[in-house]
Coordinates of C-alpha atoms in Angstrom, one line a residue:
Chain A
M8 CA 62.9 38.7 52.3
K9 CA 63.5 41.4 49.4
I10 CA 61.0 41.3 47.1
G11 CA 60.8 43.1 43.5
I12 CA 57.0 43.9 42.3
I13 CA 56.9 44.0 38.5
G14 CA 53.4 45.6 37.3
S15 CA 52.0 47.3 40.3
G16 CA 48.4 47.4 39.6
A17 CA 45.4 46.6 41.5
L18 CA 47.0 43.2 42.3
G19 CA 50.4 44.2 42.7
L20 CA 50.1 47.2 44.7
Y21 CA 47.6 45.3 47.1
Y22 CA 49.4 42.3 47.4
G23 CA 52.6 44.2 48.0
A24 CA 51.1 46.3 50.1
M25 CA 50.0 43.2 52.4
L26 CA 53.3 41.8 52.7
Q27 CA 55.6 45.1 53.3
R28 CA 53.2 45.5 56.4
S29 CA 53.8 42.0 57.6
G30 CA 57.5 43.1 57.6
Q31 CA 58.6 41.9 54.5
D32 CA 61.2 44.4 52.4
I33 CA 59.1 45.7 49.3
N34 CA 60.4 47.4 46.0
F35 CA 57.5 48.0 43.5
L36 CA 58.5 49.4 40.3
L37 CA 56.0 51.6 39.5
R38 CA 54.3 54.2 36.3
R39 CA 50.9 55.4 36.9
D40 CA 51.5 55.8 40.4
Y41 CA 55.1 56.8 41.2
Q42 CA 54.5 60.9 42.0
A43 CA 51.5 60.0 44.5
I44 CA 52.7 57.0 46.5
R45 CA 56.5 59.0 46.6
Q46 CA 54.2 61.8 47.7
Q47 CA 51.4 60.2 50.0
G48 CA 52.5 56.7 50.4
L49 CA 50.2 53.9 49.3
Q50 CA 46.4 53.6 50.6
I51 CA 44.5 49.9 50.7
Y52 CA 41.1 50.8 50.6
S53 CA 40.0 47.0 51.9
V54 CA 36.9 45.1 53.0
N55 CA 39.1 43.8 55.4
G56 CA 40.0 46.9 57.1
D57 CA 41.9 49.9 55.4
F58 CA 45.5 50.9 55.8
H59 CA 48.4 53.1 55.0
L60 CA 51.7 52.8 54.3
P61 CA 53.3 56.1 54.7
Q62 CA 57.1 55.1 53.2
V63 CA 57.0 53.2 50.3
A64 CA 60.0 52.1 48.1
G65 CA 58.8 52.8 44.7
Y66 CA 61.5 52.8 41.4
Q67 CA 60.8 53.5 38.2
T68 CA 63.3 51.7 36.7
A69 CA 63.8 47.7 37.5
Q70 CA 67.8 48.4 37.6
E71 CA 67.1 50.6 40.1
I72 CA 65.5 47.6 42.6
G73 CA 68.6 45.8 41.5
S74 CA 68.6 41.9 42.7
V75 CA 66.0 40.3 44.5
D76 CA 65.3 37.5 46.6
L77 CA 61.5 37.2 45.2
V78 CA 60.3 38.9 42.0
I79 CA 56.4 38.9 41.8
V80 CA 54.8 39.5 38.1
G81 CA 51.4 41.0 38.3
L82 CA 51.9 42.3 34.9
K83 CA 48.8 42.2 32.5
T84 CA 49.8 39.7 29.9
I85 CA 49.0 42.3 27.6
S86 CA 52.4 43.9 28.5
N87 CA 54.6 40.5 28.5
H88 CA 56.6 41.5 25.5
H89 CA 58.2 43.7 27.8
L90 CA 58.5 40.9 30.7
I91 CA 61.7 39.8 30.1
D92 CA 63.4 43.2 30.1
L93 CA 61.2 44.0 33.2
V94 CA 62.4 41.0 35.1
S95 CA 66.0 40.3 34.0
P96 CA 67.7 43.3 36.1
L97 CA 66.0 41.6 39.6
L98 CA 67.8 38.6 39.3
G99 CA 70.5 37.5 41.2
A100 CA 71.8 33.8 41.4
E101 CA 68.6 32.0 43.4
T102 CA 66.1 34.3 42.6
A103 CA 62.9 33.2 42.4
I104 CA 60.2 34.8 40.2
L105 CA 56.5 34.0 40.9
T106 CA 54.0 35.1 38.3
L107 CA 50.5 36.0 39.7
Q108 CA 49.2 36.5 35.6
N109 CA 46.3 35.5 34.2
G110 CA 45.8 32.7 31.8
L111 CA 48.2 30.5 30.4
G112 CA 51.5 31.1 28.6
N113 CA 53.2 33.3 31.7
E114 CA 55.7 30.2 33.5
E115 CA 56.7 28.8 30.3
L116 CA 57.9 32.5 28.7
L117 CA 59.9 33.0 32.0
A118 CA 60.8 29.7 32.1
E119 CA 62.4 29.8 28.6
A120 CA 64.6 32.8 29.6
F121 CA 65.7 31.9 33.0
G122 CA 65.1 28.3 33.5
P123 CA 62.5 26.2 34.5
E124 CA 63.7 25.9 38.2
R125 CA 63.1 29.6 39.1
V126 CA 59.6 29.7 38.4
L127 CA 56.5 29.6 39.9
G128 CA 52.8 30.1 39.2
G129 CA 49.9 31.6 41.6
I130 CA 46.5 31.8 41.1
A131 CA 45.2 34.8 42.7
F132 CA 41.6 35.3 43.4
L133 CA 41.4 38.9 44.2
C134 CA 38.6 41.7 43.5
S135 CA 40.2 44.7 43.4
N136 CA 40.8 47.6 41.1
R137 CA 43.1 50.7 41.4
G138 CA 41.3 54.1 42.6
E139 CA 43.1 57.3 42.7
P140 CA 46.6 56.9 41.9
G141 CA 48.4 56.1 45.4
T142 CA 45.1 53.9 46.1
V143 CA 44.0 50.5 45.5
H144 CA 40.3 49.2 46.6
H145 CA 39.7 45.9 47.7
L146 CA 36.5 44.7 47.2
G147 CA 36.8 41.4 48.8
E148 CA 38.5 37.4 48.6
G149 CA 42.2 37.6 47.6
K150 CA 43.4 33.7 48.2
I151 CA 46.2 32.7 46.3
R152 CA 47.1 28.9 45.0
L153 CA 51.1 28.4 44.9
G154 CA 53.0 25.8 42.4
E155 CA 55.9 25.1 41.0
F156 CA 56.3 25.4 37.3
S157 CA 57.9 22.1 37.3
G158 CA 55.2 20.8 39.4
G159 CA 55.3 19.0 42.9
L160 CA 55.6 20.3 46.2
S161 CA 58.9 21.6 47.3
Q162 CA 59.9 23.2 50.6
R163 CA 59.7 26.7 48.6
I164 CA 56.3 27.0 47.7
H165 CA 55.5 25.7 51.4
D166 CA 58.1 29.0 52.7
L167 CA 56.6 31.2 50.2
A168 CA 52.6 30.1 51.1
A169 CA 53.3 30.6 54.9
M170 CA 55.0 34.1 54.3
F171 CA 51.3 35.2 52.4
Q172 CA 49.5 33.5 55.5
A173 CA 51.3 35.6 57.6
A174 CA 50.8 38.4 55.7
G175 CA 47.0 38.0 55.9
V176 CA 46.6 36.7 52.6
P177 CA 45.3 33.3 52.6
C178 CA 47.6 31.0 50.3
T179 CA 47.7 27.1 49.2
A180 CA 50.3 25.3 47.9
V181 CA 49.5 23.1 44.8
S182 CA 51.3 20.3 43.2
D183 CA 49.7 20.5 39.7
L184 CA 50.0 24.1 39.2
R185 CA 48.6 23.8 35.7
R186 CA 45.9 22.3 36.7
A187 CA 44.9 25.1 39.2
R188 CA 45.6 27.3 36.1
W189 CA 42.9 25.7 34.2
E190 CA 40.6 25.1 37.0
K191 CA 40.7 29.2 37.3
L192 CA 40.3 28.9 33.2
V193 CA 37.1 27.6 34.2
W194 CA 35.7 30.4 35.0
N195 CA 37.8 32.8 33.5
I196 CA 36.7 31.9 30.3
P197 CA 32.8 32.1 30.5
F198 CA 32.4 35.2 33.4
N199 CA 35.1 37.4 32.0
G200 CA 34.4 37.0 28.3
L201 CA 30.8 37.1 28.6
C202 CA 30.3 40.1 30.7
A203 CA 32.6 42.2 28.5
L204 CA 31.0 40.9 25.7
L205 CA 27.2 42.0 27.2
E206 CA 28.6 44.8 29.1
N207 CA 27.1 43.1 32.2
D208 CA 28.1 41.9 35.1
V209 CA 27.8 38.1 36.6
T210 CA 24.6 38.5 38.5
D211 CA 22.8 40.0 35.6
L212 CA 23.8 37.1 33.2
L213 CA 23.2 34.2 36.1
N214 CA 19.5 35.9 36.0
H215 CA 18.9 35.3 32.1
P216 CA 18.6 31.2 32.0
P217 CA 19.8 31.0 28.5
S218 CA 23.3 33.1 29.7
K219 CA 23.6 30.6 32.5
K220 CA 23.2 27.6 30.4
L221 CA 25.8 28.8 27.8
A222 CA 28.2 29.7 30.7
R223 CA 27.7 26.5 31.8
D224 CA 28.4 24.8 28.2
L225 CA 31.9 26.5 28.4
M226 CA 32.8 25.9 31.4
L227 CA 32.3 22.0 30.2
E228 CA 34.3 22.9 27.4
V229 CA 37.1 24.5 29.4
I230 CA 36.9 21.1 31.3
A231 CA 37.1 18.8 28.6
G232 CA 40.0 20.8 27.2
A233 CA 41.6 20.9 30.4
N234 CA 41.5 17.2 31.1
V235 CA 43.3 16.4 28.0
Q236 CA 46.4 18.5 29.5
Q237 CA 48.5 15.5 31.8
L238 CA 47.0 16.5 35.0
E239 CA 47.4 14.6 38.1
E240 CA 43.9 14.2 38.2
P241 CA 41.2 14.7 35.7
I242 CA 38.4 18.0 36.6
D243 CA 34.8 16.3 37.1
G244 CA 33.0 18.3 35.0
A245 CA 29.3 18.1 36.2
E246 CA 30.5 18.6 39.5
F247 CA 33.1 21.2 39.5
S248 CA 30.9 23.3 36.5
Q249 CA 28.1 23.4 39.6
Q250 CA 30.2 24.6 42.2
I251 CA 31.4 27.5 40.0
I252 CA 28.1 28.5 38.8
H253 CA 27.0 28.4 43.1
F254 CA 30.3 30.4 43.9
T255 CA 29.4 33.1 41.1
E256 CA 25.8 33.1 42.4
N257 CA 27.0 34.3 45.6
M258 CA 29.0 37.4 43.4
D259 CA 26.7 40.2 44.2
H260 CA 27.0 42.2 40.8
Y261 CA 30.5 41.4 40.1
Q262 CA 31.8 43.2 37.5
P263 CA 35.2 40.5 36.1
S264 CA 38.1 43.0 35.3
M265 CA 37.7 42.2 31.5
M266 CA 34.4 44.2 31.7
I267 CA 36.3 46.7 33.4
D268 CA 38.9 47.0 30.9
R269 CA 36.7 46.6 27.8
A270 CA 34.4 49.5 29.3
A271 CA 37.4 51.7 29.9
G272 CA 38.5 51.2 26.6
R273 CA 41.8 49.1 27.2
P274 CA 43.1 46.4 26.2
L275 CA 41.9 42.6 26.6
E276 CA 43.8 39.6 27.7
L277 CA 42.9 37.4 25.1
G278 CA 45.8 35.7 24.3
A279 CA 46.3 34.5 27.8
I280 CA 42.7 33.3 28.5
Y281 CA 41.5 32.7 25.2
A282 CA 43.9 32.3 22.3
I283 CA 46.5 29.7 23.8
P284 CA 44.0 27.4 25.7
L285 CA 42.5 27.2 22.7
Q286 CA 45.8 25.8 21.5
R287 CA 46.7 23.8 23.8
A288 CA 43.5 21.9 23.6
K289 CA 43.8 22.0 20.1
A290 CA 47.1 20.3 19.7
A291 CA 45.7 17.8 22.1
G292 CA 42.8 16.8 19.9
V293 CA 40.2 19.1 21.4
S294 CA 38.4 21.5 19.7
M295 CA 36.1 23.9 21.8
P296 CA 33.8 25.6 19.3
Q297 CA 31.9 27.9 22.2
V298 CA 35.1 29.2 23.6
E299 CA 36.2 29.8 20.0
M300 CA 33.5 31.4 18.9
L301 CA 33.9 33.9 22.3
H302 CA 37.2 34.6 21.8
A303 CA 36.6 35.4 17.6
L304 CA 33.5 37.8 19.6
L305 CA 36.1 39.2 22.0
D306 CA 38.8 40.1 19.4
F307 CA 36.5 41.9 16.9
G308 CA 36.0 44.6 19.4
E309 CA 39.4 45.2 19.8
G310 CA 41.2 47.8 17.9
Q311 CA 38.0 48.2 16.0
E312 CA 35.6 50.9 16.2
T313 CA 31.9 50.1 16.9
V314 CA 29.4 52.3 14.7
N315 CA 27.6 53.5 18.2
R316 CA 24.3 54.3 17.3
F317 CA 25.0 53.7 13.9
P318 CA 22.8 56.1 10.8
I319 CA 19.9 54.4 9.8
P320 CA 19.5 54.6 6.0
G321 CA 16.6 56.5 5.1
K322 CA 16.0 58.0 8.2
Chain B
M21 CA -6.2 40.1 -8.8
K22 CA -7.6 42.0 -5.7
I23 CA -4.6 41.4 -2.7
G24 CA -4.0 42.5 0.6
I25 CA -1.2 43.6 2.2
I26 CA -1.1 42.5 5.6
G27 CA 2.3 44.1 7.5
S28 CA 2.9 47.2 5.5
G29 CA 6.4 47.8 6.6
A30 CA 9.1 48.0 4.1
L31 CA 8.7 45.0 2.6
G32 CA 5.2 45.1 2.3
L33 CA 4.7 48.3 0.9
Y34 CA 7.3 48.3 -1.1
Y35 CA 6.0 45.2 -3.0
G36 CA 2.6 46.2 -2.9
A37 CA 3.7 49.4 -4.5
M38 CA 5.2 47.2 -7.5
L39 CA 2.6 45.3 -8.1
Q40 CA 0.1 48.3 -8.1
R41 CA 2.2 50.0 -10.6
S42 CA 2.0 47.3 -12.7
G43 CA -1.9 47.3 -12.4
Q44 CA -2.8 44.6 -9.6
D45 CA -5.4 46.3 -7.1
I46 CA -3.6 46.6 -3.9
N47 CA -5.1 47.5 -0.8
F48 CA -3.1 48.1 2.6
L49 CA -3.7 47.7 5.9
L50 CA -1.9 50.6 7.2
R51 CA -1.0 51.8 10.8
R52 CA 2.4 53.9 11.2
D53 CA 1.9 55.6 7.5
Y54 CA -1.9 55.6 7.3
Q55 CA -2.3 59.4 7.3
A56 CA 1.0 60.3 5.0
I57 CA -0.2 57.9 2.8
R58 CA -3.9 58.9 2.4
Q59 CA -2.8 62.9 2.3
Q60 CA 0.6 62.2 0.0
G61 CA 0.1 58.4 -1.5
L62 CA 3.2 56.1 -1.3
Q63 CA 6.4 57.5 -2.4
I64 CA 9.4 54.6 -3.2
Y65 CA 13.0 56.1 -3.6
S66 CA 14.3 53.1 -5.7
V67 CA 17.9 51.8 -7.2
N68 CA 15.8 51.0 -10.4
G69 CA 14.1 54.5 -10.5
D70 CA 12.0 56.7 -7.9
F71 CA 8.3 56.5 -8.4
H72 CA 4.7 57.9 -6.8
L73 CA 1.3 56.4 -6.1
P74 CA -0.5 59.0 -5.9
Q75 CA -4.1 57.0 -5.3
V76 CA -3.4 54.2 -2.9
A77 CA -6.6 52.1 -1.0
G78 CA -5.3 52.2 2.7
Y79 CA -7.1 50.7 5.3
Q80 CA -6.9 50.7 9.3
T81 CA -8.7 47.6 9.7
A82 CA -8.8 44.4 7.7
Q83 CA -12.6 44.5 8.2
E84 CA -12.3 47.4 6.0
I85 CA -10.5 45.7 2.7
G86 CA -12.9 42.4 2.9
S87 CA -12.3 39.4 1.0
V88 CA -9.4 39.1 -1.5
D89 CA -8.2 36.9 -4.2
L90 CA -4.5 37.1 -2.5
V91 CA -2.7 38.4 1.3
I92 CA 0.4 38.9 1.2
V93 CA 1.9 39.0 4.9
G94 CA 4.9 40.9 5.7
L95 CA 4.2 41.3 9.1
K96 CA 7.1 41.3 11.7
T97 CA 7.6 37.6 13.2
I98 CA 7.5 39.7 16.5
S99 CA 3.8 40.3 15.9
N100 CA 2.3 37.2 14.9
H101 CA 0.6 37.0 17.8
H102 CA -1.8 38.8 15.5
L103 CA -1.6 37.2 12.4
I104 CA -4.6 34.9 12.2
D105 CA -6.6 38.0 13.4
L106 CA -5.7 40.4 10.9
V107 CA -5.8 37.5 7.8
S108 CA -9.0 36.5 8.9
P109 CA -11.3 39.4 7.4
L110 CA -9.6 39.0 4.2
L111 CA -10.5 35.4 3.5
G112 CA -12.8 34.2 0.9
A113 CA -13.7 30.4 -0.4
E114 CA -10.6 30.2 -2.3
T115 CA -8.5 33.0 -1.1
A116 CA -4.7 31.8 -0.7
I117 CA -2.1 33.4 1.8
L118 CA 1.6 34.1 1.0
T119 CA 3.9 35.1 3.8
L120 CA 6.9 36.6 2.4
Q121 CA 7.9 36.9 6.6
N122 CA 11.4 36.1 8.3
G123 CA 12.2 32.7 9.3
L124 CA 10.3 29.2 10.1
G125 CA 7.0 28.5 11.4
N126 CA 4.7 31.1 9.7
E127 CA 3.4 28.7 6.8
E128 CA 2.5 26.2 9.8
L129 CA 0.8 29.1 11.4
L130 CA -1.6 30.0 8.8
A131 CA -2.0 26.5 7.6
E132 CA -2.9 25.4 11.3
A133 CA -5.4 28.2 11.4
F134 CA -6.9 28.0 7.8
G135 CA -5.8 25.3 6.4
P136 CA -2.4 24.1 4.7
E137 CA -4.0 24.3 1.0
R138 CA -4.4 27.9 1.3
V139 CA -0.8 28.6 2.6
L140 CA 2.0 29.8 0.2
G141 CA 5.3 31.0 1.3
G142 CA 8.2 33.1 -0.4
I143 CA 12.1 34.2 0.9
A144 CA 12.7 38.2 -0.3
F145 CA 16.1 38.9 -0.5
L146 CA 15.0 42.5 -0.1
C147 CA 17.4 45.8 1.1
S148 CA 14.6 48.2 2.0
N149 CA 14.3 50.4 4.9
R150 CA 11.1 52.9 5.9
G151 CA 12.1 56.4 5.7
E152 CA 9.4 59.1 6.5
P153 CA 6.2 58.2 6.7
G154 CA 4.7 57.5 3.3
T155 CA 8.4 56.4 2.1
V156 CA 9.9 53.7 1.5
H157 CA 13.6 53.5 0.4
H158 CA 14.5 50.2 -1.5
L159 CA 18.4 50.3 -1.5
G160 CA 18.8 47.1 -3.6
E161 CA 18.0 43.0 -4.6
G162 CA 14.2 42.2 -4.2
K163 CA 13.8 39.3 -5.6
I164 CA 11.5 36.9 -4.2
R165 CA 11.5 32.8 -4.7
L166 CA 8.1 31.2 -4.0
G167 CA 6.6 27.6 -3.0
E168 CA 3.6 26.2 -2.0
F169 CA 3.5 25.1 1.5
S170 CA 2.7 21.6 0.9
G171 CA 5.2 21.5 -1.6
G172 CA 5.6 20.7 -5.6
L173 CA 4.8 23.2 -8.2
S174 CA 1.2 24.1 -8.6
Q175 CA -0.4 26.4 -11.3
R176 CA -1.0 28.7 -9.0
I177 CA 2.6 29.0 -8.0
H178 CA 3.7 29.6 -11.9
D179 CA 0.7 32.3 -12.2
L180 CA 1.9 34.4 -8.9
A181 CA 5.5 34.0 -9.9
A182 CA 4.2 35.3 -13.2
M183 CA 2.1 38.3 -11.8
F184 CA 5.4 39.8 -9.5
Q185 CA 7.8 39.2 -12.7
A186 CA 5.6 41.2 -14.9
A187 CA 5.6 43.8 -11.8
G188 CA 9.2 44.1 -12.3
V189 CA 10.0 41.9 -9.2
P190 CA 12.3 38.8 -10.0
C191 CA 10.6 36.3 -9.3
T192 CA 11.0 32.2 -9.5
A193 CA 9.0 29.1 -8.4
V194 CA 10.5 26.6 -6.4
S195 CA 9.2 22.9 -5.3
D196 CA 10.9 22.6 -2.5
L197 CA 10.1 25.8 -0.4
R198 CA 11.3 23.9 2.9
R199 CA 15.2 23.9 1.7
A200 CA 14.4 27.5 0.3
R201 CA 13.8 28.5 3.8
W202 CA 16.6 27.2 5.4
E203 CA 18.7 28.2 2.3
K204 CA 18.0 31.7 3.3
L205 CA 18.8 30.9 7.2
V206 CA 22.4 30.2 6.4
W207 CA 22.7 33.8 5.4
N208 CA 20.8 35.2 8.4
I209 CA 21.4 33.3 11.1
P210 CA 25.2 34.6 10.7
F211 CA 24.8 37.4 9.6
N212 CA 21.8 39.0 11.4
G213 CA 22.7 38.0 14.6
L214 CA 26.7 39.1 14.1
C215 CA 26.0 42.7 13.0
A216 CA 23.1 43.2 15.4
L217 CA 25.4 42.0 18.3
L218 CA 28.5 43.4 17.2
E219 CA 26.9 46.8 15.8
N220 CA 28.8 46.7 12.9
D221 CA 28.3 45.9 8.9
V222 CA 28.7 42.7 6.6
T223 CA 31.8 44.3 5.1
D224 CA 33.4 44.7 8.8
L225 CA 32.8 41.7 10.0
L226 CA 34.1 39.9 6.4
N227 CA 37.3 41.8 6.8
H228 CA 37.7 40.7 10.4
P229 CA 39.4 36.7 10.0
P230 CA 38.2 35.2 13.0
S231 CA 34.7 36.9 12.2
K232 CA 34.9 35.1 8.9
K233 CA 35.5 32.3 10.1
L234 CA 32.9 32.0 12.4
A235 CA 30.3 33.2 10.2
R236 CA 31.2 30.3 8.0
D237 CA 31.5 27.7 10.9
L238 CA 27.4 28.7 12.0
M239 CA 26.7 28.4 8.1
L240 CA 28.2 24.6 8.3
E241 CA 25.8 24.3 11.2
V242 CA 22.6 25.5 10.2
I243 CA 23.7 23.3 6.8
A244 CA 23.9 20.3 9.0
G245 CA 20.8 20.7 10.7
A246 CA 18.9 22.1 7.4
N247 CA 20.1 18.3 5.7
V248 CA 18.0 16.2 8.2
Q249 CA 14.2 18.2 7.6
Q250 CA 13.7 15.6 4.3
L251 CA 15.1 18.0 1.7
E252 CA 14.0 17.0 -1.6
E253 CA 18.1 16.8 -2.2
P254 CA 20.5 18.2 0.6
I255 CA 22.7 21.5 0.7
D256 CA 26.4 20.9 -0.1
G257 CA 27.9 22.6 2.7
A258 CA 31.4 23.4 1.4
E259 CA 30.1 25.1 -1.6
F260 CA 27.0 26.7 -0.9
S261 CA 28.8 28.0 2.5
Q262 CA 31.8 29.8 0.2
Q263 CA 28.6 31.1 -2.3
I264 CA 26.7 32.8 0.2
I265 CA 30.6 34.3 1.6
H266 CA 31.2 35.3 -1.8
F267 CA 27.8 37.0 -1.9
T268 CA 28.2 38.9 1.4
E269 CA 31.4 40.4 0.2
N270 CA 29.5 42.1 -2.8
M271 CA 27.1 43.6 -0.7
D272 CA 29.2 47.3 0.5
H273 CA 28.6 47.5 4.0
Y274 CA 25.1 46.1 4.1
Q275 CA 23.6 46.4 7.7
P276 CA 21.1 43.3 8.3
S277 CA 17.5 44.1 8.9
M278 CA 18.3 43.2 12.6
M279 CA 21.1 45.3 13.5
I280 CA 19.2 47.9 12.0
D281 CA 16.5 46.9 14.6
R282 CA 18.5 46.2 17.6
A283 CA 20.4 49.9 17.4
A284 CA 16.5 51.6 17.0
G285 CA 15.8 49.7 20.2
R286 CA 13.1 47.2 18.6
P287 CA 12.6 43.7 19.5
L288 CA 14.6 41.4 17.6
E289 CA 13.0 38.5 15.1
L290 CA 14.9 35.7 17.0
G291 CA 12.1 32.9 17.3
A292 CA 11.7 32.6 13.8
I293 CA 15.4 32.8 13.1
Y294 CA 16.8 31.1 15.9
A295 CA 14.2 29.7 18.1
I296 CA 12.5 27.3 15.6
P297 CA 15.1 26.4 13.3
L298 CA 16.9 25.1 16.3
Q299 CA 14.0 22.9 17.7
R300 CA 14.3 21.7 14.6
A301 CA 17.5 20.7 14.1
K302 CA 17.5 19.4 18.0
A303 CA 14.1 17.2 17.4
A304 CA 16.5 15.5 13.7
G305 CA 19.2 14.7 15.9
V306 CA 21.2 18.0 15.3
S307 CA 22.6 20.0 17.4
M308 CA 24.1 23.4 16.1
P309 CA 26.3 24.5 19.8
Q310 CA 27.1 27.9 18.3
V311 CA 23.9 28.7 16.8
E312 CA 22.3 28.2 20.4
M313 CA 25.0 30.4 21.3
L314 CA 24.0 33.0 19.0
H315 CA 21.0 32.9 20.4
A316 CA 21.6 33.6 23.8
L317 CA 24.1 36.1 23.8
L318 CA 21.2 37.9 21.1
D319 CA 18.4 36.8 23.4
F320 CA 20.5 38.8 26.7
G321 CA 19.6 42.1 25.4
E322 CA 16.6 42.0 24.9
G323 CA 14.4 43.3 27.4
Q324 CA 17.7 44.2 29.1
E325 CA 19.3 47.4 30.1
T326 CA 22.6 47.6 29.0
V327 CA 24.7 49.0 31.7
N328 CA 26.3 51.9 29.3
R329 CA 29.5 53.2 30.4
F330 CA 28.8 51.4 33.7
P331 CA 30.6 52.9 36.3
I332 CA 34.0 51.8 37.8
P333 CA 34.4 50.8 41.3
G334 CA 36.9 53.1 42.8
K335 CA 37.4 55.0 39.9

């Protein structure tokens, strides 16, 4: 299958590399890593074993890639104002578009521009980071949950799940993509935000009882917001929040992507992970006051210079 | 009147100096500033005019001061485990105790140890900071609202208010000390906490619309908590929060004490300003979820080393 990867960061490069290794025809749109990958290929350092791809089809424009069978979108949502222009040149009559981006609003953006029938979404549970240009560090996890934007289990979704499986990527098809997206938010909203704000990892956070309680309270708000989104079946707040806490307790000092982005001075994905979920919950009559507070606190740091170790009057 | 000052920080030194200049017999319990004040006296740099007191009665132990007519307590509440031992040696049969400390719980501590009839409370609106040993910077404000712990307007309260007035300190007597304490919390809870957490001053905070909304939402929670505390009359949420916002908009880049303490690595007064108000509201059936969240976020930073500019895996 000819596949185009739009947004070749740690996620796009990792999944693209896994698929190419399994025999798929992968075409990366590259920016930062273009020169390095042309010269040295693509190196994956993975907990499941390192590997190197010496020949990689990398391009600097989407036009050079031309039409593909499948577009995989790994773009940061903060760059979504470029999304339509980047995807358009890859579309033939039958091209499907799979967005693996974070949060809410991405499928809708693609569906409005290109028609809902083209659009698929996937929730990636991947711990990976970019290293030097041309290298990716895969630290753990990697599974994907795939679904149709329009809902239901299609043949296409089963085929794509099988393709990922064949490439060594655990992948399941889900009939309720919306529920899967909200389930992921139950993790992302507390842990991405609190770790970015407090500059500490998930383990440090959960070792502090008031923060652990806060993380759980945030989860319960998100689950209440989720359960008014016409899901196929509701999420059980007590049970699911407990599962997520337990799952996160087993992540040894994991630093969520938003914490790393904040530390590196990069903009945060606040729209997809906070603003749009808040809007959707509010539109359905549910307020999430602690989520709203976390959003405001994170937003304060965006584009704002913190007065580091500010002068103390009279000192 | 013979007065002992326990807790001679920026607040205790400032009010003590004002009272001494007006002719009162002031006795300071000193620690950090003892040597400097013995050698050079006490220097106040004030927006209302600088002044110097060459002769200051400073002591290293409360025992040396002996019994007084009035104890004024300016101790940080984080040192309240020393409060009873420090105040005891100053008590004669008729000695009154006036606590000007922050937040809730201070009068109760004194009343339990020494009897409620001795205890008075004052809410100080003072912008001051310690400078070099023996110096205090008075940046603005300074007024005090005084009340009886047991409520009502006594002759003693009127006399003390007149004493402060005569010393150039604007002072009013209030019949409902509890209400005055909660009114102050309506400012302290949002602005001390948010400025400490975000490391930015009140002006930067209010210039960011989501933070301004958050500050107001926090105020409304605190007012709801206040209004179940058997106040003489309830606080009007919409009107009072608007007044506080307006009042704070006129503070030009003011840095609350908690922000300065956090920047200097000093412990924060979280018990008096957050934990006890949260307990009291909860005991009366009112939850304050955003206040609780702010408390948890601030508590996380206490005694916790933040991983400053933490290493990014793979970088």
